[in-house]
mmCIF file of C-alpha atoms in Angstrom:
data_model
loop_
_atom_site.group_PDB
_atom_site.id
_atom_site.type_symbol
_atom_site.label_atom_id
_atom_site.label_comp_id
_atom_site.label_asym_id
_atom_site.label_seq_id
_atom_site.Cartn_x
_atom_site.Cartn_y
_atom_site.Cartn_z
ATOM 1 C CA MET A 1 0.000 0.000 0.000
ATOM 2 C CA LYS A 2 1.496 3.332 -1.106
ATOM 3 C CA HIS A 3 1.165 6.397 1.083
ATOM 4 C CA ASP A 4 2.316 9.951 0.532
ATOM 5 C CA TYR A 5 4.142 11.739 3.347
ATOM 6 C CA TYR A 6 4.621 15.492 3.644
ATOM 7 C CA GLU A 7 6.646 17.575 6.076
ATOM 8 C CA LEU A 8 4.426 20.485 7.130
ATOM 9 C CA SER A 9 4.059 22.763 10.142
ATOM 10 C CA ASN A 10 1.338 24.392 12.223
ATOM 11 C CA ASN A 11 2.198 27.722 10.572
ATOM 12 C CA LEU A 12 1.320 26.333 7.144
ATOM 13 C CA PHE A 13 -2.074 25.309 8.526
ATOM 14 C CA SER A 14 -2.672 28.860 9.839
ATOM 15 C CA ILE A 15 -3.803 27.408 13.153
ATOM 16 C CA LEU A 16 -2.477 27.018 16.722
ATOM 17 C CA PRO A 17 0.289 29.674 16.549
ATOM 18 C CA CYS A 18 2.923 28.872 19.159
ATOM 19 C CA ASN A 19 5.530 31.611 18.883
ATOM 20 C CA CYS A 20 6.891 32.152 22.406
ATOM 21 C CA TYR A 21 9.094 35.154 21.653
ATOM 22 C CA GLU A 22 7.620 38.360 23.081
ATOM 23 C CA THR A 23 4.065 36.989 23.025
ATOM 24 C CA SER A 24 1.616 35.916 25.718
ATOM 25 C CA LEU A 25 3.312 32.496 25.584
ATOM 26 C CA ASP A 26 6.736 33.894 26.496
ATOM 27 C CA PRO A 27 8.006 31.861 29.502
ATOM 28 C CA MET A 28 9.741 34.994 30.754
ATOM 29 C CA LEU A 29 6.307 36.288 31.799
ATOM 30 C CA ILE A 30 6.135 33.399 34.257
ATOM 31 C CA GLU A 31 9.676 34.045 35.441
ATOM 32 C CA GLY A 32 9.007 37.749 35.860
ATOM 33 C CA ARG A 33 5.911 37.096 37.951
ATOM 34 C CA GLU A 34 7.677 34.570 40.171
ATOM 35 C CA ASN A 35 10.785 36.675 40.631
ATOM 36 C CA GLU A 36 8.848 39.868 41.259
ATOM 37 C CA GLY A 37 7.184 38.267 44.270
ATOM 38 C CA ASN A 38 10.411 36.726 45.520
ATOM 39 C CA LYS A 39 11.572 38.136 48.873
ATOM 40 C CA GLU A 40 15.187 37.278 48.016
ATOM 41 C CA ARG A 41 14.837 38.765 44.575
ATOM 42 C CA GLY A 42 18.014 38.506 42.549
ATOM 43 C CA ILE A 43 19.699 36.034 44.878
ATOM 44 C CA ILE A 44 17.059 33.348 44.434
ATOM 45 C CA VAL A 45 16.273 33.077 40.721
ATOM 46 C CA TYR A 46 13.248 31.353 39.174
ATOM 47 C CA SER A 47 13.665 30.134 35.614
ATOM 48 C CA VAL A 48 11.390 28.122 33.339
ATOM 49 C CA ASN A 49 12.825 24.880 32.004
ATOM 50 C CA THR A 50 12.230 25.532 28.315
ATOM 51 C CA ASP A 51 12.442 21.847 27.384
ATOM 52 C CA ILE A 52 9.480 21.016 29.634
ATOM 53 C CA TYR A 53 7.642 24.169 28.530
ATOM 54 C CA GLU A 54 8.048 23.497 24.811
ATOM 55 C CA ASP A 55 7.144 19.816 25.246
ATOM 56 C CA LYS A 56 3.871 20.878 26.892
ATOM 57 C CA ILE A 57 3.034 23.267 24.045
ATOM 58 C CA THR A 58 3.786 20.493 21.552
ATOM 59 C CA GLU A 59 1.503 18.148 23.499
ATOM 60 C CA ILE A 60 -1.338 20.698 23.362
ATOM 61 C CA VAL A 61 -0.943 21.219 19.613
ATOM 62 C CA LYS A 62 -0.732 17.475 18.985
ATOM 63 C CA SER A 63 -3.914 16.795 20.946
ATOM 64 C CA VAL A 64 -5.875 19.225 18.747
ATOM 65 C CA PHE A 65 -4.415 17.867 15.506
ATOM 66 C CA ASP A 66 -5.074 14.274 16.548
ATOM 67 C CA SER A 67 -8.705 14.973 17.374
ATOM 68 C CA VAL A 68 -10.422 18.088 16.015
ATOM 69 C CA ILE A 69 -8.284 18.701 12.938
ATOM 70 C CA PHE A 70 -7.980 15.027 12.034
ATOM 71 C CA ASN A 71 -11.750 14.552 12.293
ATOM 72 C CA CYS A 72 -12.179 17.309 9.724
ATOM 73 C CA LEU A 73 -9.354 16.368 7.374
ATOM 74 C CA LYS A 74 -9.741 12.590 7.353
ATOM 75 C CA ASP A 75 -12.327 13.095 4.594
ATOM 76 C CA TYR A 76 -9.701 14.952 2.571
ATOM 77 C CA GLY A 77 -7.084 12.212 2.544
ATOM 78 C CA VAL A 78 -5.335 12.537 5.903
ATOM 79 C CA GLU A 79 -4.574 9.204 7.515
ATOM 80 C CA GLU A 80 -2.336 10.351 10.359
ATOM 81 C CA PHE A 81 -0.395 13.294 11.790
ATOM 82 C CA MET A 82 3.043 12.305 13.077
ATOM 83 C CA ASN A 83 6.403 13.478 14.420
ATOM 84 C CA PHE A 84 5.447 16.701 16.185
ATOM 85 C CA GLN A 85 8.621 18.682 16.921
ATOM 86 C CA PHE A 86 8.897 22.156 18.487
ATOM 87 C CA ARG A 87 11.295 24.363 16.508
ATOM 88 C CA SER A 88 12.850 27.776 17.033
ATOM 89 C CA PRO A 89 14.695 30.000 14.546
ATOM 90 C CA SER A 90 18.336 30.875 15.053
ATOM 91 C CA GLU A 91 17.302 34.560 14.985
ATOM 92 C CA TYR A 92 13.867 36.000 15.745
ATOM 93 C CA ASN A 93 13.859 38.472 12.854
ATOM 94 C CA TYR A 94 11.116 37.429 10.461
ATOM 95 C CA VAL A 95 9.842 34.193 11.941
ATOM 96 C CA GLY A 96 8.882 32.870 15.368
ATOM 97 C CA ASP A 97 8.644 29.408 16.913
ATOM 98 C CA TRP A 98 6.696 26.691 15.135
ATOM 99 C CA ILE A 99 5.960 22.964 15.298
ATOM 100 C CA ASP A 100 6.959 20.590 12.515
ATOM 101 C CA ILE A 101 4.201 18.113 11.677
ATOM 102 C CA ASP A 102 4.447 15.210 9.255
ATOM 103 C CA VAL A 103 1.215 14.153 7.576
ATOM 104 C CA LYS A 104 0.573 10.704 6.169
ATOM 105 C CA MET A 105 -2.023 10.674 3.385
ATOM 106 C CA LYS A 106 -4.271 7.763 2.431
ATOM 107 C CA GLU A 107 -3.585 5.721 -0.663
ATOM 108 C CA GLY A 108 -5.281 7.279 -3.695
ATOM 109 C CA TRP A 109 -6.153 10.506 -1.880
ATOM 110 C CA LYS A 110 -5.484 12.676 -4.929
ATOM 111 C CA LYS A 111 -8.444 11.295 -6.916
ATOM 112 C CA ASP A 112 -10.836 13.505 -4.921
ATOM 113 C CA VAL A 113 -8.702 16.642 -4.922
ATOM 114 C CA GLN A 114 -10.206 18.267 -8.031
ATOM 115 C CA ASN A 115 -13.822 17.931 -6.852
ATOM 116 C CA ASN A 116 -12.934 19.135 -3.364
ATOM 117 C CA ALA A 117 -10.969 22.082 -4.739
ATOM 118 C CA LYS A 118 -13.908 23.124 -6.909
ATOM 119 C CA THR A 119 -16.049 23.153 -3.788
ATOM 120 C CA PHE A 120 -13.474 25.262 -1.953
ATOM 121 C CA PHE A 121 -13.252 27.841 -4.739
ATOM 122 C CA SER A 122 -17.016 28.260 -4.774
ATOM 123 C CA ASP A 123 -16.946 29.188 -1.072
ATOM 124 C CA VAL A 124 -16.755 32.968 -0.532
ATOM 125 C CA ASN A 125 -14.972 32.438 2.791
ATOM 126 C CA VAL A 126 -12.224 30.433 1.110
ATOM 127 C CA ILE A 127 -11.832 33.052 -1.606
ATOM 128 C CA GLU A 128 -11.548 35.815 0.979
ATOM 129 C CA PHE A 129 -9.087 33.772 3.071
ATOM 130 C CA ILE A 130 -6.813 33.332 0.056
ATOM 131 C CA LYS A 131 -6.943 37.055 -0.745
ATOM 132 C CA ARG A 132 -5.989 37.999 2.797
ATOM 133 C CA ASN A 133 -3.456 35.279 3.578
ATOM 134 C CA TYR A 134 -1.886 34.009 0.358
ATOM 135 C CA ALA A 135 -1.490 37.220 -1.625
ATOM 136 C CA SER A 136 1.929 38.703 -2.323
ATOM 137 C CA GLY A 137 2.705 42.309 -1.455
ATOM 138 C CA PRO A 138 5.380 44.983 -1.863
ATOM 139 C CA GLY A 139 8.736 43.356 -1.157
ATOM 140 C CA TYR A 140 7.075 40.041 -0.267
ATOM 141 C CA VAL A 141 6.340 37.021 -2.454
ATOM 142 C CA ASN A 142 3.878 34.477 -1.074
ATOM 143 C CA LEU A 143 4.549 31.024 -2.525
ATOM 144 C CA MET A 144 1.178 29.525 -1.560
ATOM 145 C CA PRO A 145 -1.224 28.713 -4.442
ATOM 146 C CA THR A 146 -3.848 31.414 -5.026
ATOM 147 C CA ASP A 147 -6.214 29.790 -7.534
ATOM 148 C CA TYR A 148 -7.627 26.422 -8.552
ATOM 149 C CA ASP A 149 -5.076 25.695 -11.280
ATOM 150 C CA GLU A 150 -2.079 26.526 -9.066
ATOM 151 C CA LEU A 151 -3.477 24.318 -6.302
ATOM 152 C CA ILE A 152 -4.090 21.315 -8.562
ATOM 153 C CA GLU A 153 -0.764 21.664 -10.331
ATOM 154 C CA GLY A 154 1.086 21.952 -7.027
ATOM 155 C CA ILE A 155 -0.544 18.844 -5.593
ATOM 156 C CA GLU A 156 0.189 16.855 -8.751
ATOM 157 C CA ASP A 157 3.842 17.894 -8.325
ATOM 158 C CA ASP A 158 3.784 16.924 -4.621
ATOM 159 C CA ASN A 159 4.535 20.495 -3.585
ATOM 160 C CA TYR A 160 4.237 20.608 0.189
ATOM 161 C CA ARG A 161 2.856 24.169 0.158
ATOM 162 C CA ALA A 162 0.045 23.104 -2.149
ATOM 163 C CA VAL A 163 -0.785 20.163 0.105
ATOM 164 C CA ALA A 164 -0.788 22.459 3.152
ATOM 165 C CA ALA A 165 -3.014 24.948 1.321
ATOM 166 C CA TYR A 166 -5.446 22.187 0.286
ATOM 167 C CA LEU A 167 -5.824 21.012 3.877
ATOM 168 C CA THR A 168 -5.995 24.545 5.252
ATOM 169 C CA LEU A 169 -8.733 25.529 2.802
ATOM 170 C CA ALA A 170 -10.692 22.499 4.019
ATOM 171 C CA LEU A 171 -10.441 23.889 7.564
ATOM 172 C CA VAL A 172 -11.678 27.267 6.316
ATOM 173 C CA HIS A 173 -14.501 25.631 4.368
ATOM 174 C CA HIS A 174 -15.677 23.803 7.498
ATOM 175 C CA GLY A 175 -15.388 26.875 9.702
ATOM 176 C CA LEU A 176 -12.453 25.797 11.878
ATOM 177 C CA ILE A 177 -10.664 28.903 10.602
ATOM 178 C CA TYR A 178 -12.979 31.885 10.313
ATOM 179 C CA ARG A 179 -13.028 35.645 9.921
ATOM 180 C CA VAL A 180 -13.745 38.044 12.780
ATOM 181 C CA HIS A 181 -14.510 41.631 11.839
ATOM 182 C CA GLY A 182 -11.735 43.952 12.923
ATOM 183 C CA VAL A 183 -9.499 41.047 13.918
ATOM 184 C CA GLY A 184 -8.879 39.043 10.771
ATOM 185 C CA TRP A 185 -8.755 35.294 10.318
ATOM 186 C CA THR A 186 -8.618 33.276 13.491
ATOM 187 C CA SER A 187 -9.711 30.008 15.090
ATOM 188 C CA ASP A 188 -10.999 28.715 18.393
ATOM 189 C CA TYR A 189 -7.612 27.003 18.518
ATOM 190 C CA ASP A 190 -5.458 30.104 18.759
ATOM 191 C CA MET A 191 -2.657 31.334 21.010
ATOM 192 C CA GLU A 192 -5.140 31.961 23.820
ATOM 193 C CA TYR A 193 -6.229 28.330 23.585
ATOM 194 C CA ILE A 194 -2.644 27.201 24.129
ATOM 195 C CA GLU A 195 -2.227 29.719 26.932
ATOM 196 C CA ARG A 196 -5.330 28.428 28.753
ATOM 197 C CA ASN A 197 -4.088 24.866 28.485
ATOM 198 C CA LEU A 198 -0.708 25.886 29.913
ATOM 199 C CA GLU A 199 -2.252 26.848 33.241
ATOM 200 C CA GLY A 200 -0.327 25.192 36.045
ATOM 201 C CA ILE A 201 2.817 24.710 33.937
ATOM 202 C CA GLU A 202 4.786 26.369 36.761
ATOM 203 C CA ASP A 203 4.311 23.230 38.849
ATOM 204 C CA THR A 204 6.485 21.202 36.489
ATOM 205 C CA ALA A 205 8.566 23.665 34.451
ATOM 206 C CA LEU A 206 9.627 26.282 37.004
ATOM 207 C CA GLU A 207 13.085 25.788 38.506
ATOM 208 C CA ARG A 208 14.592 27.595 41.493
ATOM 209 C CA TYR A 209 18.241 28.582 41.617
ATOM 210 C CA ASP A 210 20.373 30.145 44.299
ATOM 211 C CA ILE A 211 22.598 32.557 42.412
ATOM 212 C CA PHE A 212 25.625 31.814 44.557
ATOM 213 C CA GLU A 213 25.143 28.073 44.266
ATOM 214 C CA LEU A 214 25.281 28.500 40.488
ATOM 215 C CA ALA A 215 28.647 30.241 40.695
ATOM 216 C CA GLU A 216 31.691 28.092 40.110
ATOM 217 C CA ASP A 217 33.585 30.425 42.432
ATOM 218 C CA PRO A 218 32.321 30.550 46.063
ATOM 219 C CA ASP A 219 34.325 33.751 46.621
ATOM 220 C CA PHE A 220 31.560 35.715 44.876
ATOM 221 C CA GLU A 221 29.270 35.217 47.862
ATOM 222 C CA SER A 222 31.807 36.230 50.508
ATOM 223 C CA LEU A 223 32.851 39.300 48.533
ATOM 224 C CA TYR A 224 29.249 40.309 47.861
ATOM 225 C CA TYR A 225 28.374 40.334 51.553
ATOM 226 C CA ASP A 226 31.531 42.273 52.473
ATOM 227 C CA ASN A 227 29.808 45.517 51.408
ATOM 228 C CA PRO A 228 32.649 48.084 51.618
ATOM 229 C CA LYS A 229 35.065 45.790 49.790
ATOM 230 C CA TRP A 230 32.448 44.890 47.152
ATOM 231 C CA GLU A 231 31.551 48.525 46.461
ATOM 232 C CA GLU A 232 35.173 49.407 45.872
ATOM 233 C CA PHE A 233 35.705 46.352 43.669
ATOM 234 C CA TYR A 234 32.526 47.101 41.677
ATOM 235 C CA ARG A 235 33.681 50.631 40.849
ATOM 236 C CA ASN A 236 37.248 49.596 40.026
ATOM 237 C CA LEU A 237 36.106 46.783 37.735
ATOM 238 C CA GLY A 238 33.604 49.023 35.970
ATOM 239 C CA ASP A 239 36.196 51.705 35.393
ATOM 240 C CA ALA A 240 38.638 49.117 34.045
ATOM 241 C CA ILE A 241 36.397 47.324 31.531
ATOM 242 C CA GLY A 242 33.462 49.678 30.992
ATOM 243 C CA TYR A 243 30.576 48.083 32.965
ATOM 244 C CA PRO A 244 29.631 45.496 30.302
ATOM 245 C CA TRP A 245 27.041 43.900 32.625
ATOM 246 C CA MET A 246 24.967 47.085 32.367
ATOM 247 C CA ARG A 247 24.469 46.465 28.643
ATOM 248 C CA ALA A 248 23.849 42.723 28.894
ATOM 249 C CA ASN A 249 20.449 41.116 28.575
ATOM 250 C CA ILE A 250 20.810 38.318 31.080
ATOM 251 C CA ARG A 251 18.734 35.271 31.732
ATOM 252 C CA LEU A 252 20.329 32.381 33.584
ATOM 253 C CA PHE A 253 19.236 28.844 33.071
ATOM 254 C CA ASN A 254 21.022 25.575 33.474
ATOM 255 C CA ARG A 255 21.393 23.129 30.557
ATOM 256 C CA GLY A 256 23.896 20.380 31.137
ATOM 257 C CA ASP A 257 25.891 22.427 33.649
ATOM 258 C CA LYS A 258 26.249 25.276 31.156
ATOM 259 C CA PHE A 259 24.750 28.709 31.578
ATOM 260 C CA HIS A 260 23.500 30.757 28.671
ATOM 261 C CA LEU A 261 22.642 34.354 27.910
ATOM 262 C CA PHE A 262 19.085 34.652 26.656
ATOM 263 C CA GLY A 263 16.502 37.371 27.080
ATOM 264 C CA LEU A 264 16.109 39.867 29.892
ATOM 265 C CA TYR A 265 14.969 39.572 33.478
ATOM 266 C CA GLU A 266 11.522 41.044 34.086
ATOM 267 C CA PHE A 267 12.285 42.085 37.653
ATOM 268 C CA GLU A 268 14.527 44.604 39.345
ATOM 269 C CA TYR A 269 17.636 43.719 41.289
ATOM 270 C CA THR A 270 20.699 45.531 42.489
ATOM 271 C CA LEU A 271 23.520 46.493 40.149
ATOM 272 C CA ALA A 272 25.837 44.343 42.203
ATOM 273 C CA LEU A 273 23.695 41.279 41.590
ATOM 274 C CA LYS A 274 23.521 42.087 37.907
ATOM 275 C CA LEU A 275 27.302 41.933 37.861
ATOM 276 C CA VAL A 276 27.190 38.540 39.603
ATOM 277 C CA HIS A 277 24.577 37.225 37.148
ATOM 278 C CA TRP A 278 26.599 38.456 34.184
ATOM 279 C CA ALA A 279 29.839 36.928 35.504
ATOM 280 C CA ILE A 280 28.202 33.554 36.164
ATOM 281 C CA ALA A 281 26.462 33.474 32.782
ATOM 282 C CA ASN A 282 29.807 34.106 31.088
ATOM 283 C CA ARG A 283 31.603 31.676 33.412
ATOM 284 C CA TYR A 284 33.997 34.235 34.829
ATOM 285 C CA THR A 285 35.566 33.607 38.239
ATOM 286 C CA LEU A 286 36.360 36.273 40.784
ATOM 287 C CA LYS A 287 40.050 35.885 39.904
ATOM 288 C CA ASP A 288 39.226 36.661 36.268
ATOM 289 C CA LEU A 289 37.572 39.891 37.355
ATOM 290 C CA GLU A 290 40.346 40.824 39.786
ATOM 291 C CA ARG A 291 42.885 40.391 37.002
ATOM 292 C CA ALA A 292 40.767 42.638 34.768
ATOM 293 C CA VAL A 293 40.951 45.385 37.416
ATOM 294 C CA GLU A 294 44.743 45.221 37.237
ATOM 295 C CA THR A 295 45.176 44.837 33.471
ATOM 296 C CA GLY A 296 42.069 46.463 31.999
ATOM 297 C CA THR A 297 41.517 43.323 29.930
ATOM 298 C CA LEU A 298 38.907 40.685 30.741
ATOM 299 C CA GLU A 299 39.701 37.060 29.933
ATOM 300 C CA ARG A 300 39.279 33.697 31.561
ATOM 301 C CA LEU A 301 42.379 32.469 33.343
ATOM 302 C CA ASP A 302 41.692 28.888 32.282
ATOM 303 C CA ASN A 303 41.974 29.803 28.536
#
C-alpha cells in the first residue's frame, strides 16, 4: 500500500500559533511574575525549564491535531499526523517558533482533490481567506497557491505548500478557521487556547536557583556580603572594563551544567547582583575579574 508523506508545520495550517518570543506564551512572563514576588529577589532566581515548557506546548498542539483537525481532514485524505517537533529559529527576525508536523495521506487521496478544490473555490470564505493570507505584497512574495489551477498543479507535483493549502482551505470551508470583523482570520484554537491549556505549567517547568550556588567560584558570595570591599571592587572593575554587565540582557538557566545568555529579566535587582549574574552566565571567576581590574583586559584564566 502506497502512502504519501509530507513535512508540514502548524504555521502552514494557519492554526495554533505557538511563537513564544515576546508573546503571551513567552516563559519569561512566568519568570518575571515569580521573581517579582520573591523576597530574596536577585539572589534566588526562578527560571522556566524551556524543554518542559516546549514539550507541553507540543503536546497541546498534537492533541488538537489528533482529534479536532484530524476529524475534519480525514475526509480529505489525511490518515495520520506524526512526528510533532517544536522548533525555534536561530534569529527572531522574520519568523517565530513553530511545530513541525508530518502528515501521512491515504492511498489514492489525490483522486478527490479536483472535486474538493472546486467546492473550496465556490466558497466565498475560502476566496476571501486566500486574498488575505496568500497574496503577495510589496517586497514580499507568497509562494502559496492562489487559484484552482495553481493548487491542482502543485498537488500533482507533490509540492508541500500546495498540500498544506489544500488542507488549510478544508479547515476554512468547514469553519475551523474563520473571519472576525476587525481582527482578521482566526480560530478557536489560537494562542489563547494554548495559553489556557498551559495553566499550572509552573508546577512542572519552574526551577529555582540560588545565584551563589550556580557560581563556580564561592568567593563571589563572601565578597558580595563584604559591602565596603564589594563597592570598591565594583567601581574599580567598571572603570577598568566599561561596565559590560549594564548592557547585557541576562537570563540564567542551566542546561547540562552550562549557563546561557538569553533574554532579559523582568524584575529589578541591584547592580551588584547584575554583575554577579553576568559573571556567572559568562563563566567568569572572581580571579578573572580581579585580574581585569589590574590589566584592563577581561579574559578567563583557564583559557
